[in-house]
Coordinates of C-alpha atoms and ligand atoms in Angstrom, one line a residue:
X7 CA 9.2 -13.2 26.2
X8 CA 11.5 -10.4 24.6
X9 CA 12.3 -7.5 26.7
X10 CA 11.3 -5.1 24.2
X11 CA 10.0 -4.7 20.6
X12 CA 10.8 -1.5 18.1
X13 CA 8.1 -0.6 15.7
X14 CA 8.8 1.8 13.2
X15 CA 6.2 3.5 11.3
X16 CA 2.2 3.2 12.3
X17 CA 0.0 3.5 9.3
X18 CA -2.1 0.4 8.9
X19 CA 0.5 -2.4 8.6
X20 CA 2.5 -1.2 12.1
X21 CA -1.1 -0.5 13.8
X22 CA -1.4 -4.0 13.0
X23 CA 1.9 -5.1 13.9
X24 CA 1.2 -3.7 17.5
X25 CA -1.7 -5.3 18.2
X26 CA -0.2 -8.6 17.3
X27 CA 2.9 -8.1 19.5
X28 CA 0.5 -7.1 22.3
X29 CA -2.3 -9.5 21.6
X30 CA 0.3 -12.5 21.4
X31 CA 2.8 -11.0 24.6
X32 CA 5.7 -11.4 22.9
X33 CA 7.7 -8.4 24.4
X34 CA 7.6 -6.8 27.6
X35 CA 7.8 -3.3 26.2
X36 CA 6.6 -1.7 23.0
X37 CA 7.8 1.5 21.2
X38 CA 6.2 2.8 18.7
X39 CA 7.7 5.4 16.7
X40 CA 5.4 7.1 14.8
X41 CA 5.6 10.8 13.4
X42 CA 1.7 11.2 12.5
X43 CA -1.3 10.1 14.4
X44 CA -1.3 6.0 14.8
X45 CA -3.1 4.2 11.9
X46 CA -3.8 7.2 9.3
X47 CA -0.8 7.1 7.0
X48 CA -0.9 8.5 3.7
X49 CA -3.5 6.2 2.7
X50 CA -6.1 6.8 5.6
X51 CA -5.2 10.6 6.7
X52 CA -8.2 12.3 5.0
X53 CA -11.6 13.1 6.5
X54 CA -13.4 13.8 3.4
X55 CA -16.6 11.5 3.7
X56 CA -16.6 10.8 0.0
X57 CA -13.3 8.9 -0.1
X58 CA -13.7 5.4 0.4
X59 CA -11.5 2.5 1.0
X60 CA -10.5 1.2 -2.6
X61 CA -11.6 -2.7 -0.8
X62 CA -14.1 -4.1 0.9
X63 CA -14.5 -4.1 4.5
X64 CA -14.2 -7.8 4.9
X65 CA -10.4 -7.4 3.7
X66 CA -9.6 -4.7 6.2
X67 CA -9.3 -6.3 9.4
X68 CA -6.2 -5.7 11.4
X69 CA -6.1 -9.3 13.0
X70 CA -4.9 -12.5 10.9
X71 CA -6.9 -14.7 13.2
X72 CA -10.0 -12.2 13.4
X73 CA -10.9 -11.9 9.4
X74 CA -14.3 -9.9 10.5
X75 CA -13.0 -7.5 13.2
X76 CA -13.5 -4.4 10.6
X77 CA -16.9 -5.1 9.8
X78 CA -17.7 -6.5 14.0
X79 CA -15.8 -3.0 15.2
X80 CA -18.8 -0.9 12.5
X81 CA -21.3 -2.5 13.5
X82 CA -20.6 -1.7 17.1
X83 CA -20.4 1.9 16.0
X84 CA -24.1 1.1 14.9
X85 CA -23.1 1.3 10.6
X86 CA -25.1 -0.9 8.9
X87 CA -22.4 -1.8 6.5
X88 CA -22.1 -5.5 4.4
X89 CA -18.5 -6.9 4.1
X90 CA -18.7 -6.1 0.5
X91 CA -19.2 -2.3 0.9
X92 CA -15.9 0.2 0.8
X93 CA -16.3 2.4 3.8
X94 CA -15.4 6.1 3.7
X95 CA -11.3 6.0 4.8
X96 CA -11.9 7.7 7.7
X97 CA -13.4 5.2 9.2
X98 CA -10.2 2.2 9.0
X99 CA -8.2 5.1 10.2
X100 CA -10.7 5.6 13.7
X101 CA -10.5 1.4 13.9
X102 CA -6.7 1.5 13.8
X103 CA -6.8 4.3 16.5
X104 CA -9.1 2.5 18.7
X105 CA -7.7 -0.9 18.2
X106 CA -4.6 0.6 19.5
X107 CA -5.5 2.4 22.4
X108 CA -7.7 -1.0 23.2
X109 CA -4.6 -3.2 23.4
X110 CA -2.4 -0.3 25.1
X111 CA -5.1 -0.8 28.2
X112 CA -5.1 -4.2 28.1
X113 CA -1.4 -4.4 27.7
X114 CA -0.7 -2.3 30.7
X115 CA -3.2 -4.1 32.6
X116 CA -0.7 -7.2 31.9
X117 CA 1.7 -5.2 32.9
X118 CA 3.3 -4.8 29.2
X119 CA 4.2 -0.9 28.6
X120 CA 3.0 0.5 25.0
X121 CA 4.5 4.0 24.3
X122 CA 4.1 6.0 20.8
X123 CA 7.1 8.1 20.4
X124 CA 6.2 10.9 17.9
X125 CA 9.1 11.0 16.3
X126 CA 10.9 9.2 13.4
X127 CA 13.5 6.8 13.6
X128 CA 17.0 8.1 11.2
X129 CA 19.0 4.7 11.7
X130 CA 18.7 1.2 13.9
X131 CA 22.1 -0.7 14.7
X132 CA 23.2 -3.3 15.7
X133 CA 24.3 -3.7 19.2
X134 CA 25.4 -6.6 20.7
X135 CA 22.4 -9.4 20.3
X136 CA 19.8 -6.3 20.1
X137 CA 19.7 -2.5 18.6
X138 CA 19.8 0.7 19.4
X139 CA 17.2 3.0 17.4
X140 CA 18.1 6.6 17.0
X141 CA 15.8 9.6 16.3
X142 CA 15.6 12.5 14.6
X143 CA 16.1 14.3 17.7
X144 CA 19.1 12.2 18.4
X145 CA 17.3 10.1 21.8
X146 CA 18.4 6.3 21.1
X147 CA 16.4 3.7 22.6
X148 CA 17.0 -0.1 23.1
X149 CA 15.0 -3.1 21.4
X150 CA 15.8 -6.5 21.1
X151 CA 13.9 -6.7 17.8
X152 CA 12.7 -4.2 15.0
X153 CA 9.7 -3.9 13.0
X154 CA 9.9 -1.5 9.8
X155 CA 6.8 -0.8 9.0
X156 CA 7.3 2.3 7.2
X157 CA 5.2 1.9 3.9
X158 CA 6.1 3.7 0.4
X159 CA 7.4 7.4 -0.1
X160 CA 5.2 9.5 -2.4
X161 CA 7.3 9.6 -5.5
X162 CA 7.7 13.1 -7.8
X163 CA 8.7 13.1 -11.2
X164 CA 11.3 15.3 -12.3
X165 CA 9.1 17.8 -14.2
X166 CA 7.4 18.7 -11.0
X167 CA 10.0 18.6 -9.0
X168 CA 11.1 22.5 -9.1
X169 CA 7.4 23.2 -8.4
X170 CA 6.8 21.5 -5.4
X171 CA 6.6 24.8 -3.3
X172 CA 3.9 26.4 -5.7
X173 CA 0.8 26.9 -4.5
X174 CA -1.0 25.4 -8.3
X175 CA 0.8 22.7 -7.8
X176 CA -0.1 19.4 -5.4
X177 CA 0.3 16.4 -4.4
X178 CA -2.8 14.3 -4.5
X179 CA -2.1 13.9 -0.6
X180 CA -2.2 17.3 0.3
X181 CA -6.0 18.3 -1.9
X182 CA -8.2 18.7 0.6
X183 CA -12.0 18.8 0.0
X184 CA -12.5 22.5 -0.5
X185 CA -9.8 22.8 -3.6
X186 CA -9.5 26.8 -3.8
X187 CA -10.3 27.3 -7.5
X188 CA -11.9 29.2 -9.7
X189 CA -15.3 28.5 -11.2
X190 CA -15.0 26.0 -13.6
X191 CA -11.4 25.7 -13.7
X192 CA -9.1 23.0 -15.9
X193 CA -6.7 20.9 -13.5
X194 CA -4.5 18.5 -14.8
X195 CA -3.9 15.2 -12.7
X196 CA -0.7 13.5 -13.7
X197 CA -1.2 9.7 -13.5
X198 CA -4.6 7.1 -13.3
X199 CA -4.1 5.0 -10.8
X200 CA -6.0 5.1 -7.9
X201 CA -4.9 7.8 -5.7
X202 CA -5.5 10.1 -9.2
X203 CA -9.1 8.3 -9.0
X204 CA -9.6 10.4 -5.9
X205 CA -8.1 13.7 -6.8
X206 CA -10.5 13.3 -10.0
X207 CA -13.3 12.7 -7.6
X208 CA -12.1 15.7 -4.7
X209 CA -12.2 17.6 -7.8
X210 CA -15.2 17.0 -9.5
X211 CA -17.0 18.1 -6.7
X212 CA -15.8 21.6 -6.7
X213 CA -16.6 22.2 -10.3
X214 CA -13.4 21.8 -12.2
X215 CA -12.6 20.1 -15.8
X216 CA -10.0 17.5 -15.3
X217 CA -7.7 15.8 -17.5
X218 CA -5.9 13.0 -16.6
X219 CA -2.8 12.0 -18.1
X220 CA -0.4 9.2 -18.0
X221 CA 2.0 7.0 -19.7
X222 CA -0.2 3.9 -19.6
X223 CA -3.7 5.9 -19.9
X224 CA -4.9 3.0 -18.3
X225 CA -7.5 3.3 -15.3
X226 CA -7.9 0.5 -12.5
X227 CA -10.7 -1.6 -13.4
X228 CA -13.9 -1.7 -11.5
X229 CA -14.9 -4.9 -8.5
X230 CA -17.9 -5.0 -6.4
X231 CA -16.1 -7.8 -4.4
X232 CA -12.8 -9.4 -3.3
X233 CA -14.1 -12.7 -2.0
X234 CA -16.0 -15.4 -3.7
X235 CA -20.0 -15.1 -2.6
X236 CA -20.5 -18.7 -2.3
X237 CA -18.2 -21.2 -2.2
X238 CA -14.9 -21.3 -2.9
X239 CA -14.8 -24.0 -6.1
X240 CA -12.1 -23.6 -8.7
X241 CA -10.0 -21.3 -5.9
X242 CA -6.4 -20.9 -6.5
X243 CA -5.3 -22.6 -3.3
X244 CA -6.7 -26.1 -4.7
X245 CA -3.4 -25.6 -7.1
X246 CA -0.5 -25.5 -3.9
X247 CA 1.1 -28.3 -5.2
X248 CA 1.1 -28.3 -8.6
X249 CA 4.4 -28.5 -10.5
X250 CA 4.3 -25.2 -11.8
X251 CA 3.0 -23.6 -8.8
X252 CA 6.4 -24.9 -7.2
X253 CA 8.8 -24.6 -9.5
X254 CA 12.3 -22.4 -8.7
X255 CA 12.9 -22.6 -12.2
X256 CA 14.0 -18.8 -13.5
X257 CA 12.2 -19.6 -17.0
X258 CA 8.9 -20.0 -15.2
X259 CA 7.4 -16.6 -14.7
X260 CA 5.3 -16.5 -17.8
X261 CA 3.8 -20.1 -16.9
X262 CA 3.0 -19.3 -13.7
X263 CA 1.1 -16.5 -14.8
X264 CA -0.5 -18.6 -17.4
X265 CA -1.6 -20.8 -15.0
X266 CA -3.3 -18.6 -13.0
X267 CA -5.1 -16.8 -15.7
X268 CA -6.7 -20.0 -16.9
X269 CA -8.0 -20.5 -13.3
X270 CA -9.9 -17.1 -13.6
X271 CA -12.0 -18.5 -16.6
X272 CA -12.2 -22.4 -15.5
X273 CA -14.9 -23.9 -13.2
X274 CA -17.5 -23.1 -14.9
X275 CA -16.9 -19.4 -14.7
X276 CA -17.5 -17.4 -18.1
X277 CA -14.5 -17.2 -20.3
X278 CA -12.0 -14.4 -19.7
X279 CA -13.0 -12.5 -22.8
X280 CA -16.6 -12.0 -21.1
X281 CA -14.7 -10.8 -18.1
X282 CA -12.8 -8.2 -19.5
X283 CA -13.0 -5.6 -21.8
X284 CA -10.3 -4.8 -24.2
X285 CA -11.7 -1.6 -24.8
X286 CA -9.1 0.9 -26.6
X287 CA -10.5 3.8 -25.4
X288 CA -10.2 4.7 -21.1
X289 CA -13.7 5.6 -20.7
X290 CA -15.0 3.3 -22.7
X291 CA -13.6 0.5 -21.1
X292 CA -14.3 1.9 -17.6
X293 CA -18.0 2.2 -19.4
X294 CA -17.9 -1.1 -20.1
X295 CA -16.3 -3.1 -16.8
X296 CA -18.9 -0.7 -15.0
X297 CA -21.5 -3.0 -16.4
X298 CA -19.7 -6.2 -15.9
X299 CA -19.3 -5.7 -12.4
X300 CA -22.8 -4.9 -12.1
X301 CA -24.3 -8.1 -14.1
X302 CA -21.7 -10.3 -11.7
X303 CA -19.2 -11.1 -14.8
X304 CA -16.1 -10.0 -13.1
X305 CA -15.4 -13.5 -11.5
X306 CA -11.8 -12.3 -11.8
X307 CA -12.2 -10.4 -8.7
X308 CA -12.8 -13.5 -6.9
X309 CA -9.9 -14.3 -6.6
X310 CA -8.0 -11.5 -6.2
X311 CA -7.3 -11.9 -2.5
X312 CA -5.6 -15.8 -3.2
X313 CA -4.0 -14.6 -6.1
X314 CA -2.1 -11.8 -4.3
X315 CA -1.2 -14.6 -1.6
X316 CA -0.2 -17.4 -4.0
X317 CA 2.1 -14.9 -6.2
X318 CA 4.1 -13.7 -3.7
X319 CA 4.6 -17.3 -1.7
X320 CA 5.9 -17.8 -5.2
X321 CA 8.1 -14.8 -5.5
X322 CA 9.5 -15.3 -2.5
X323 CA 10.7 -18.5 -3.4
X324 CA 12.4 -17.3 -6.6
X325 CA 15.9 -15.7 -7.9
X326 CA 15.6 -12.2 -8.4
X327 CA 15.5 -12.5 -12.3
X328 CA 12.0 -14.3 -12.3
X329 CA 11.4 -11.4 -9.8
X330 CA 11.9 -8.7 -12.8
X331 CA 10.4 -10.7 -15.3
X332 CA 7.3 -11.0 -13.4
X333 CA 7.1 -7.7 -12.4
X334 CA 7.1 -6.4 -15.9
X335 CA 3.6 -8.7 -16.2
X336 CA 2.5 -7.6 -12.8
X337 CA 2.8 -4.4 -13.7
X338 CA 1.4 -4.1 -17.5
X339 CA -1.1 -6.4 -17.5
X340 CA -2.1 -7.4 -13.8
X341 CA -2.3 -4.2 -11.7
X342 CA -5.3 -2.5 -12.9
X343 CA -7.3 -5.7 -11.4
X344 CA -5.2 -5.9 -8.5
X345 CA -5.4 -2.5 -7.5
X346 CA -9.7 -2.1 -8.7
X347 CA -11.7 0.5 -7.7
X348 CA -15.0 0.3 -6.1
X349 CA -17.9 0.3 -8.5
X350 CA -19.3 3.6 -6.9
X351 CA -16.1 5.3 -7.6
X352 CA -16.4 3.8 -11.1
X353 CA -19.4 5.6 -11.5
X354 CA -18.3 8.9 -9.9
X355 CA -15.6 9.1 -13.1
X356 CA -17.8 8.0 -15.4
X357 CA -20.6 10.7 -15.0
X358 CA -17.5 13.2 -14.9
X359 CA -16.6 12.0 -18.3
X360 CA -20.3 11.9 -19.6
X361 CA -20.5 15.3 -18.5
X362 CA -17.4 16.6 -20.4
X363 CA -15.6 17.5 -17.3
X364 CA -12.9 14.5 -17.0
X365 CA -10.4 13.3 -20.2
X366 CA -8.4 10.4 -19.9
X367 CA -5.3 10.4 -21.9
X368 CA -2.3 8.2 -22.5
X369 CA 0.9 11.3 -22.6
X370 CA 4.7 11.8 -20.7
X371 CA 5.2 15.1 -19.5
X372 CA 8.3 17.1 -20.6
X373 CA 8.1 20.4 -19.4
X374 CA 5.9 22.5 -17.0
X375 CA 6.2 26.1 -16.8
X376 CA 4.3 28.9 -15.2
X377 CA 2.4 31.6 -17.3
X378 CA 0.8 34.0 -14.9
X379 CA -1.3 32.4 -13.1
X380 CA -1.3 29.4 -14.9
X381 CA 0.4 26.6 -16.2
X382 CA 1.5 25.4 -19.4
X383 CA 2.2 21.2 -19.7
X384 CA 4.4 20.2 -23.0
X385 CA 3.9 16.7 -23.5
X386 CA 6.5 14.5 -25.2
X387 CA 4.3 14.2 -28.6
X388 CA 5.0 18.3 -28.8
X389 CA 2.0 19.9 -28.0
X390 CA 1.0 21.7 -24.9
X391 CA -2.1 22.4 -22.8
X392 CA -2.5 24.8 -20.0
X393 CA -4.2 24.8 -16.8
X394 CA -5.7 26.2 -13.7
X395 CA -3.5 24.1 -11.2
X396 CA -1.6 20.6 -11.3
X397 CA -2.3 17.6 -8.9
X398 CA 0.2 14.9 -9.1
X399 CA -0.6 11.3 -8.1
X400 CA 2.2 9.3 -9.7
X401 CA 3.1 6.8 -7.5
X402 CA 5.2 5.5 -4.6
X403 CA 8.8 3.9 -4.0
X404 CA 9.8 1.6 -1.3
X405 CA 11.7 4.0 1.2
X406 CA 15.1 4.2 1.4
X407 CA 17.1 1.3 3.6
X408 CA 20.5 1.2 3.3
X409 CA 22.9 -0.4 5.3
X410 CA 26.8 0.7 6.4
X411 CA 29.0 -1.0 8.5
X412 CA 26.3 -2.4 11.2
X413 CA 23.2 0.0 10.7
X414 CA 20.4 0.5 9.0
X415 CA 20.2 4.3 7.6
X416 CA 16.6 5.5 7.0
X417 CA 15.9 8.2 4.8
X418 CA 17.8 9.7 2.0
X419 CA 21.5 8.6 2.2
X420 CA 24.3 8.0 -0.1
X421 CA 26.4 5.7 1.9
X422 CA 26.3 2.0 1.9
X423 CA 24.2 -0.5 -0.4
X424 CA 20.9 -0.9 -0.3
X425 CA 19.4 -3.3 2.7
X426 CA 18.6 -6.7 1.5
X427 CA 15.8 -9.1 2.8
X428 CA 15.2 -12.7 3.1
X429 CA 12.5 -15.1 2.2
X430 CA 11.4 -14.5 5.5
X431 CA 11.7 -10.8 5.6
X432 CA 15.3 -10.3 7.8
X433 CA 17.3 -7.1 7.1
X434 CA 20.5 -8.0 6.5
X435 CA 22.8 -5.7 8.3
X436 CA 25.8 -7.1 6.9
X437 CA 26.9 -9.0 10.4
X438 CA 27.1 -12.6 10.3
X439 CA 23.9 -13.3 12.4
X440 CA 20.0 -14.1 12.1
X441 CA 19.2 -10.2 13.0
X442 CA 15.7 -9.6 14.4
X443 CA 14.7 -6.5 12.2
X444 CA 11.5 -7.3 9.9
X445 CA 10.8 -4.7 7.3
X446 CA 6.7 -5.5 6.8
X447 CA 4.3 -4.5 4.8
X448 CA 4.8 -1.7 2.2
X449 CA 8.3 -1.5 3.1
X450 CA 9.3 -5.1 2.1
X451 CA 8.4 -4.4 -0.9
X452 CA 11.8 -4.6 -2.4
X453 CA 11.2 -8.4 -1.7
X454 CA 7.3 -9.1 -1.8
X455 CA 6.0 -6.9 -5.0
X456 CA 2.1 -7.3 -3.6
X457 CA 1.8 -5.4 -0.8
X458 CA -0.9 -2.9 -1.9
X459 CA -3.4 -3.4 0.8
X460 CA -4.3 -4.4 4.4
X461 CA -5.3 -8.3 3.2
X462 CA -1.9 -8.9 1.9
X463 CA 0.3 -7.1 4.7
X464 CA -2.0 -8.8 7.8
X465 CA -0.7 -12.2 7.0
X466 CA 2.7 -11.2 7.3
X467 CA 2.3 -9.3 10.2
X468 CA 1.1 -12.4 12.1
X469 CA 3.8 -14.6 10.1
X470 CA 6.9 -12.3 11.6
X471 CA 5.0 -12.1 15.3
X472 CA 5.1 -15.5 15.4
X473 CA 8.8 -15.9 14.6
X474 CA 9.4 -13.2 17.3
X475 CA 7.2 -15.4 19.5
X476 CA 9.4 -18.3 19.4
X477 CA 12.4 -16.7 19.9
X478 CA 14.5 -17.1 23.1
X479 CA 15.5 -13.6 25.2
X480 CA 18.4 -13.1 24.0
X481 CA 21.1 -11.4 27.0
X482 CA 21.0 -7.6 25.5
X483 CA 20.2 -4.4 26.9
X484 CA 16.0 -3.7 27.9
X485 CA 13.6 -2.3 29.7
X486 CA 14.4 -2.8 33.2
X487 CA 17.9 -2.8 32.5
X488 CA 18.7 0.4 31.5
X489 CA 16.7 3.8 30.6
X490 CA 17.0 5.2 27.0
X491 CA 19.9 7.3 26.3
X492 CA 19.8 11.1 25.5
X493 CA 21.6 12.7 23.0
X494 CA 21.5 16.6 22.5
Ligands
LIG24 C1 -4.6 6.9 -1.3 C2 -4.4 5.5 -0.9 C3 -5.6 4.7 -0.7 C4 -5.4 3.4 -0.2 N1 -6.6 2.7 0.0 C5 -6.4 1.4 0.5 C6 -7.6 0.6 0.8 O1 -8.7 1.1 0.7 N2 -7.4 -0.6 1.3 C7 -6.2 -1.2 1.5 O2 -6.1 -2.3 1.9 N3 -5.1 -0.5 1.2 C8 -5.2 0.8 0.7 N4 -4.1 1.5 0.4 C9 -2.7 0.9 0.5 C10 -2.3 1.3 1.9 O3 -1.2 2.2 1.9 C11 -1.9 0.1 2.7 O4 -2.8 -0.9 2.6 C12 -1.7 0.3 4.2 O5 -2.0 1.6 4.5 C13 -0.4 0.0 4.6 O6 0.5 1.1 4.5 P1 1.7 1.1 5.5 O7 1.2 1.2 6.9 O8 2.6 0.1 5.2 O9 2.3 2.5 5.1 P2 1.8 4.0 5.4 O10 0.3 4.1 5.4 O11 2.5 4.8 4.4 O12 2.3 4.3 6.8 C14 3.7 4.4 7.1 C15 3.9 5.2 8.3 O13 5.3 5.1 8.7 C16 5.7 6.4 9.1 N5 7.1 6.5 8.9 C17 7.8 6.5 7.7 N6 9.1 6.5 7.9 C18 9.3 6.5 9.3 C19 10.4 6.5 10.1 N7 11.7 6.6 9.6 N8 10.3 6.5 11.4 C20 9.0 6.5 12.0 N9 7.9 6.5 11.2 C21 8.0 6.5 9.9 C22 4.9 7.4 8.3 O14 4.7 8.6 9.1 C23 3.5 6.6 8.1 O15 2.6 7.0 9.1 C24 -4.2 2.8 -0.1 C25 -3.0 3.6 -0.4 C26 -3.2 4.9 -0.8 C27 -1.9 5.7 -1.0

């Protein structure tokens, strides 16, 4: 047993992480440092009722070996939820809070202490065999192994950037149920993916026109499930072994893809044409999949769950040119299905739309200015519109890790490179030694590109745990040793 573990970050994937390390007693001690409450995140934070997890609750539990804890834990609460239904996010966030103070008791009933430190972590170095983690308050405290679990950073684009302390102008993260707005006023919500799906939603309710803009114009597409309902024929796991599924060969990417994408449509499954639709138009097409995922045509979402295993097995095992090459795929073509939305939130957009109170709308913002009260957006074809108030959803960026002379430096820092990770998730801190810090979940995404949701970061949560399972105590400062050190 390890003397103590460092987790850094508790949304979902270092929630998770803790109640591996203590379900499996692989460390005497565990510190948790954690800013925010444990298990809410950017993802899980709101109460509004209406927002519901984007997948089902059979693909949220926080325990690899425990696939139904989600759904057990809401029926105990006396829900009457399926495993297919998307719950209201609340609701994962009050499961990650009680699964954690569940293992703290049992922990410290074994005798193994479980402390959240509210408080952000600014660097981890190397010292000795172990590390020392230092604070934003400048405390440093000992582990003999570090989990990073410390997800994405909300990303602003440049136009928004000197605007970011204006009251018309928010991130989707920050619009609360009660938007204050005027009667029937006309927000703009840069980008369609699905946090924008939300602020279109949080919006509607209070009244106000919305159009939604972004590069692609694209909207997720619409599941009902992320499981197969029967059995699992034709799955993508019968193809481990396959040549192409194995290959390290760079020129590969497009083959492997390929390859996949003629599973979706084989075994007697509809073609992919019947799947899909191609539809030009935005709201058309979200018309359209709306209906397909209600007749049961969307076998693509079947598979969704093995595809995002099998893909990054795969990337993992590749150079990092496939890694690009593949992303561009990922990323034009593959996304929207990866990251769906739940057919109810499907249906909240579309009767937005029907109603004349939500565009869709493939543009690239140049310029935003203020004009009294409101707000004038220049797009890059020349024109301009103007608006009540702006909400931006446009994405997130793995969080900076850079690495000088030992450490690890969190946050934004110029000096030294960028952190690199191995296959099997290892920072390198530039020493020459196997080092014990994991960066999981959204934070490894640097290295494993499909790490959208609970079912993908679960698996290597327990992978990681069980490395720091087998791993002998190595002679380094711990509790019982020696008290944290103080720094003013
Ligand atoms: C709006 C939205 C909805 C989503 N819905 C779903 C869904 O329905 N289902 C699903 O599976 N996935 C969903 N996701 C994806 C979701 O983010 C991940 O599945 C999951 O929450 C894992 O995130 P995380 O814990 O890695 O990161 P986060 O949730 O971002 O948590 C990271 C935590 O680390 C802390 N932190 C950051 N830096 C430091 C530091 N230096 N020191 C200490 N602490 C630090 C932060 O305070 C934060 O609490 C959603 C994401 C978003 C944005």
């Amino acid at each position: 047993m390890l003397r103590s573990v460092a987790v850094v970050g508790a949304g979902a994937t270092g929630t998770s992480a803790v109640v591996h390390l203590a379900r499996c007693g692989v460390a005497q001690r565990i510190d948790v440092f954690e800013p925010g409450a444990i298990g809410h995140g950017d993802a899980f934070s709101s109460t509004d009722p209406a927002l519901l997890c984007n997948t089902s609750a059979d693909s949220m539990s926080l325990m690899a070996d425990r696939p139904d804890d989600f759904v057990d834990y809401l029926h105990g609460l006396g829900f009457p939820v399926t495993p297919l239904d998307c719950v209201p996010r609340y609701l994962f966030a009050q499961y990650c809070r009680d699964r954690y103070l569940g293992v703290r008791s049992a922990a410290s009933a074994l005798g193994v202490h479980l402390q959240h430190h509210r408080e952000k972590v600014v660097s981890v170095a190397g010292a000795g065999p172990g590390y020392t983690l230092r604070t934003g308050s400048g405390a440093e405290w000992p582990a003999d192994a570090v989990m990073l679990c410390m997800g994405m950073d909300a990303w602003t684009p440049p136009v928004i950037r000197p605007f970011r302390s204006y009251s018309g102008v928010t991130p989707a993260s920050a619009l609360g149920p009660a938007a204050a707005l005027p009667h029937d006023a006309r927000v703009l919500v840069l980008g369609s993916r699905l946090s924008a799906v939300d602020a279109v939603i949080t919006l509607g309710r209070s009244g106000a026109r919305v159009q939604m803009a972004s590069p692609s114009g694209t909207l997720p597409s619409v599941r009902t499930r992320m499981y197969p309902d029967s059995s699992a024929s034709g799955s993508l796991t019968a193809l481990a072994g396959h040549p192409w599924v194995e290959t390290t060969d760079a020129g590969q990417a497009e083959r492997f893809v390929a390859g996949l994408v003629r599973c979706l449509a084989g075994h007697g499954r509809p073609h992919l044409r019947d799947q899909l639709s191609l539809a030009h138009d935005p709201v058309e097409r979200l018309r359209a999949e709306i209906t397909i995922a209600e007749e049961g045509r969307n076998f693509w979402q079947e598979l969704t769950v093995e595809f995002i295993a099998l893909t990054n097995e795969w990337l993992l095992r590749q150079p990092p040119a496939v890694w690009q090459d593949f992303w561009v795929i990922v990323e034009d073509v593959l996304d929207r299905y990866i990251s769906a939305m739940p057919v109810s939130n499907a249906k909240k957009l579309l009767s937005l739309a029907d109603a004349g109170r939500l565009e869709v709308g493939r543009r690239r913002p140049t310029e935003l200015t203020r004009t009294g009260d409101r707000w004038a957006m220049k797009w890059r074809d020349g024109s301009c519109d103007h608006f009540d108030a702006v909400v931006y959803a446009t994405g997130y960026r793995p969080p900076s890790m850079r690495c000088s002379e030992g450490r690890l430096l969190l946050g934004e820092h110029r000096r030294g490179a960028p952190a690199a990770l191995s296959a099997d998730l290892r920072v390198d801190l530039g020493r020459d030694m196997d080092e014990r810090v994991f960066a999981v979940g959204q934070c490894s995404a640097t290295r494993v590109p499909l790490v959208h949701g609970v079912v993908a970061v679960v698996p290597q949560i327990s992978r990681v745990v069980r490395e720091l399972r087998a791993l002998p105590a190595r002679s380094c400062r711990g509790v019982g040793q020696s008290l944290p050190v103080f720094h003013p």
